[in-house]
PDB file of C-alpha atoms in Angstrom:
ATOM      1  CA  MET A  63      -2.890 -26.624  22.034  1.00 33.00           C
ATOM      2  CA  PHE A  64      -4.186 -25.855  18.205  1.00 34.00           C
ATOM      3  CA  VAL A  65      -7.071 -27.645  16.607  1.00 36.00           C
ATOM      4  CA  CYS A  66      -7.029 -27.675  12.930  1.00 38.00           C
ATOM      5  CA  GLY A  67     -10.906 -28.173  11.312  1.00 38.00           C
ATOM      6  CA  ARG A  68     -12.127 -28.227   8.050  1.00 36.00           C
ATOM      7  CA  GLN A  69     -14.462 -25.171   7.393  1.00 38.00           C
ATOM      8  CA  PHE A  70     -16.093 -23.249   4.622  1.00 35.00           C
ATOM      9  CA  GLY A  71     -13.570 -25.431   2.177  1.00 37.00           C
ATOM     10  CA  VAL A  72     -10.517 -24.289   4.113  1.00 36.00           C
ATOM     11  CA  PHE A  73      -8.725 -24.994   7.044  1.00 31.00           C
ATOM     12  CA  ALA A  74      -9.430 -23.208   9.735  1.00 35.00           C
ATOM     13  CA  ARG A  75      -6.892 -22.906  12.776  1.00 35.00           C
ATOM     14  CA  ARG A  76      -7.695 -21.843  16.364  1.00 34.00           C
ATOM     15  CA  GLY A  77      -6.100 -22.018  19.440  1.00 36.00           C
ATOM     16  CA  PHE A  78      -4.335 -19.774  22.003  1.00 36.00           C
ATOM     17  CA  ALA A  79      -2.875 -16.181  20.481  1.00 42.00           C
ATOM     18  CA  SER A  80       0.849 -16.144  19.568  1.00 41.00           C
ATOM     19  CA  SER A  81       3.340 -14.748  21.917  1.00 42.00           C
ATOM     20  CA  ALA A  82       4.538 -13.214  18.869  1.00 53.00           C
ATOM     21  CA  ARG A  83       3.715  -9.838  17.876  1.00 60.00           C
ATOM     22  CA  ARG A  84       2.618  -9.097  14.757  1.00 73.00           C
ATOM     23  CA  GLN A  85       2.765  -5.674  12.968  1.00 87.00           C
ATOM     24  CA  ASP A  86      -0.352  -3.262  12.183  1.00 96.00           C
ATOM     25  CA  GLN A  87      -1.570  -2.603   8.977  1.00 97.00           C
ATOM     26  CA  TRP A  88      -1.712   0.950   7.428  1.00 98.00           C
ATOM     27  CA  VAL A  89      -3.142   2.516   4.160  1.00 98.00           C
ATOM     28  CA  LEU A  90      -1.770   5.193   2.874  1.00 98.00           C
ATOM     29  CA  ILE A  91      -4.038   7.097   0.252  1.00 98.00           C
ATOM     30  CA  ALA A  92      -1.846   9.172  -1.713  1.00 98.00           C
ATOM     31  CA  TYR A  93      -3.578  12.169  -4.464  1.00 98.00           C
ATOM     32  CA  ASP A  94      -1.303  13.008  -7.243  1.00 98.00           C
ATOM     33  CA  ALA A  95      -0.915  16.708  -7.681  1.00 98.00           C
ATOM     34  CA  ALA A  96      -3.494  18.489 -10.171  1.00 95.00           C
ATOM     35  CA  ASP A  97      -1.027  20.894 -12.002  1.00 96.00           C
ATOM     36  CA  SER A  98      -0.659  20.305 -16.025  1.00 95.00           C
ATOM     37  CA  ASP A  99       2.985  18.747 -15.320  1.00 96.00           C
ATOM     38  CA  ALA A 100       2.057  15.806 -12.110  1.00 95.00           C
ATOM     39  CA  PRO A 101       1.235  13.659 -15.206  1.00 94.00           C
ATOM     40  CA  MET A 102       5.106  13.610 -16.735  1.00 96.00           C
ATOM     41  CA  ARG A 103       6.333  13.821 -13.011  1.00 97.00           C
ATOM     42  CA  ARG A 104       4.698  10.928 -12.495  1.00 97.00           C
ATOM     43  CA  LEU A 105       5.455   8.841 -15.467  1.00 96.00           C
ATOM     44  CA  ARG A 106       9.406  10.152 -14.983  1.00 97.00           C
ATOM     45  CA  SER A 107       9.411   8.714 -11.663  1.00 98.00           C
ATOM     46  CA  ARG A 108       7.087   5.210 -11.646  1.00 97.00           C
ATOM     47  CA  GLU A 109      10.041   2.958 -12.066  1.00 98.00           C
ATOM     48  CA  ALA A 110      11.931   4.422  -9.300  1.00 98.00           C
ATOM     49  CA  HIS A 111       8.801   4.316  -7.516  1.00 98.00           C
ATOM     50  CA  LEU A 112       7.751   0.106  -8.179  1.00 97.00           C
ATOM     51  CA  ALA A 113      11.269  -0.732  -7.589  1.00 97.00           C
ATOM     52  CA  LEU A 114      11.068   0.537  -4.014  1.00 97.00           C
ATOM     53  CA  GLN A 115       7.830  -0.877  -3.508  1.00 97.00           C
ATOM     54  CA  SER A 116       8.879  -4.013  -4.601  1.00 97.00           C
ATOM     55  CA  GLN A 117      11.934  -4.061  -1.972  1.00 97.00           C
ATOM     56  CA  LEU A 118       9.124  -2.762   0.692  1.00 96.00           C
ATOM     57  CA  LYS A 119       7.567  -5.719  -0.804  1.00 96.00           C
ATOM     58  CA  GLU A 120      10.390  -8.461  -0.394  1.00 96.00           C
ATOM     59  CA  SER A 121      10.819  -7.073   3.137  1.00 95.00           C
ATOM     60  CA  GLY A 122       7.155  -7.553   4.251  1.00 94.00           C
ATOM     61  CA  SER A 123       6.424  -4.061   4.693  1.00 96.00           C
ATOM     62  CA  ASN A 124       4.277  -3.798   1.380  1.00 96.00           C
ATOM     63  CA  ILE A 125       1.397  -5.823   1.500  1.00 95.00           C
ATOM     64  CA  LEU A 126      -0.176  -4.447  -1.883  1.00 95.00           C
ATOM     65  CA  GLY A 127      -0.575  -1.240  -3.804  1.00 96.00           C
ATOM     66  CA  GLY A 128      -2.056   0.196  -6.836  1.00 96.00           C
ATOM     67  CA  ALA A 129      -3.092   3.052  -8.951  1.00 95.00           C
ATOM     68  CA  ILE A 130      -6.224   4.969  -8.331  1.00 96.00           C
ATOM     69  CA  LEU A 131      -7.979   5.625 -11.848  1.00 94.00           C
ATOM     70  CA  ASP A 132     -10.119   8.629 -12.399  1.00 93.00           C
ATOM     71  CA  ARG A 133     -12.433   6.121 -14.067  1.00 91.00           C
ATOM     72  CA  PRO A 134     -13.162   2.365 -14.559  1.00 90.00           C
ATOM     73  CA  GLY A 135     -10.819   0.331 -17.091  1.00 79.00           C
ATOM     74  CA  SER A 136      -7.763  -0.134 -18.145  1.00 73.00           C
ATOM     75  CA  ASP A 137      -7.757   1.648 -21.136  1.00 75.00           C
ATOM     76  CA  GLU A 138      -6.132   4.774 -22.141  1.00 77.00           C
ATOM     77  CA  ARG A 139      -8.684   6.745 -21.451  1.00 81.00           C
ATOM     78  CA  SER A 140      -8.020   6.135 -17.784  1.00 88.00           C
ATOM     79  CA  LYS A 141      -5.546   8.274 -16.038  1.00 91.00           C
ATOM     80  CA  MET A 142      -3.869   7.469 -12.877  1.00 93.00           C
ATOM     81  CA  ILE A 143      -4.624  10.562 -10.175  1.00 95.00           C
ATOM     82  CA  GLY A 144      -3.447   8.812  -6.922  1.00 97.00           C
ATOM     83  CA  SER A 145      -2.197   5.583  -4.867  1.00 98.00           C
ATOM     84  CA  VAL A 146      -3.400   2.867  -2.883  1.00 98.00           C
ATOM     85  CA  ILE A 147      -0.701   1.046  -0.479  1.00 98.00           C
ATOM     86  CA  VAL A 148      -1.378  -1.358   2.626  1.00 98.00           C
ATOM     87  CA  PHE A 149       1.747  -1.433   4.940  1.00 97.00           C
ATOM     88  CA  GLU A 150       2.529  -3.775   7.564  1.00 96.00           C
ATOM     89  CA  ALA A 151       4.868  -1.170  10.093  1.00 97.00           C
ATOM     90  CA  ASP A 152       4.733  -0.977  13.896  1.00 96.00           C
ATOM     91  CA  SER A 153       3.372   2.415  13.781  1.00 96.00           C
ATOM     92  CA  ARG A 154       2.535   5.449  11.712  1.00 96.00           C
ATOM     93  CA  VAL A 155       5.668   7.289  11.955  1.00 97.00           C
ATOM     94  CA  ASP A 156       7.332   3.783  10.667  1.00 96.00           C
ATOM     95  CA  VAL A 157       4.739   4.150   7.386  1.00 97.00           C
ATOM     96  CA  GLU A 158       5.866   8.191   6.726  1.00 97.00           C
ATOM     97  CA  LYS A 159       9.908   6.999   7.317  1.00 96.00           C
ATOM     98  CA  LEU A 160       8.788   4.285   4.342  1.00 94.00           C
ATOM     99  CA  ILE A 161       7.429   7.202   2.231  1.00 96.00           C
ATOM    100  CA  LYS A 162       9.530   9.807   2.852  1.00 95.00           C
ATOM    101  CA  ASP A 163      11.976   8.799   0.470  1.00 92.00           C
ATOM    102  CA  ASP A 164       9.780   7.297  -2.424  1.00 97.00           C
ATOM    103  CA  PRO A 165      10.398   9.000  -5.247  1.00 98.00           C
ATOM    104  CA  TYR A 166       6.853  10.154  -5.762  1.00 98.00           C
ATOM    105  CA  VAL A 167       7.225  11.967  -2.610  1.00 98.00           C
ATOM    106  CA  LYS A 168      10.520  13.394  -3.699  1.00 97.00           C
ATOM    107  CA  ASN A 169       9.452  14.573  -7.062  1.00 97.00           C
ATOM    108  CA  ASN A 170       6.274  16.121  -5.800  1.00 97.00           C
ATOM    109  CA  VAL A 171       3.872  13.684  -7.891  1.00 98.00           C
ATOM    110  CA  TRP A 172       1.647  13.387  -4.693  1.00 98.00           C
ATOM    111  CA  SER A 173       0.162  16.241  -3.586  1.00 97.00           C
ATOM    112  CA  SER A 174      -1.477  15.215  -0.634  1.00 97.00           C
ATOM    113  CA  TRP A 175      -1.712  11.964   1.992  1.00 97.00           C
ATOM    114  CA  GLU A 176      -3.410  10.072   4.573  1.00 98.00           C
ATOM    115  CA  ILE A 177      -2.094   7.416   6.393  1.00 98.00           C
ATOM    116  CA  LYS A 178      -4.823   5.405   8.173  1.00 98.00           C
ATOM    117  CA  PRO A 179      -4.762   2.427  10.651  1.00 98.00           C
ATOM    118  CA  PHE A 180      -5.873  -0.640   8.087  1.00 97.00           C
ATOM    119  CA  ARG A 181      -6.927  -4.495   8.902  1.00 95.00           C
ATOM    120  CA  VAL A 182      -6.928  -6.994   5.554  1.00 91.00           C
ATOM    121  CA  ALA A 183      -9.467  -8.865   5.962  1.00 91.00           C
ATOM    122  CA  ILE A 184      -9.197 -11.341   2.772  1.00 85.00           C
ATOM    123  CA  LYS A 185      -5.972 -12.386   0.905  1.00 75.00           C
ATOM    124  CA  LYS A 186      -5.364 -13.792  -2.427  1.00 71.00           C
TER     125      LYS A 186
END
């Protein structure tokens, strides 16, 4: 049985747990290579990287993503130095499979990364 109530200005849904299994969430934190050619490799690979991540978003695997900047702001002085992507997948291995064909991996834009379990608490 589900009971809908008003709480903090939004509808809260309470009840028994669903039998459908939700996929786990994972955060990828990737850092760009530091060599002098790395920014150009990022720029050349960016369109293909964004196209792939858009496809993963449409399929429900990519929840959100963005660039790590070397300083606050969106002006020309800010440089992209890495990426953060939140995925939904059954396992860390599945996330590794999702990123192995990413242009940033194939073209050595990212020099290192870590994948950690994650839980999105607030969605837009």
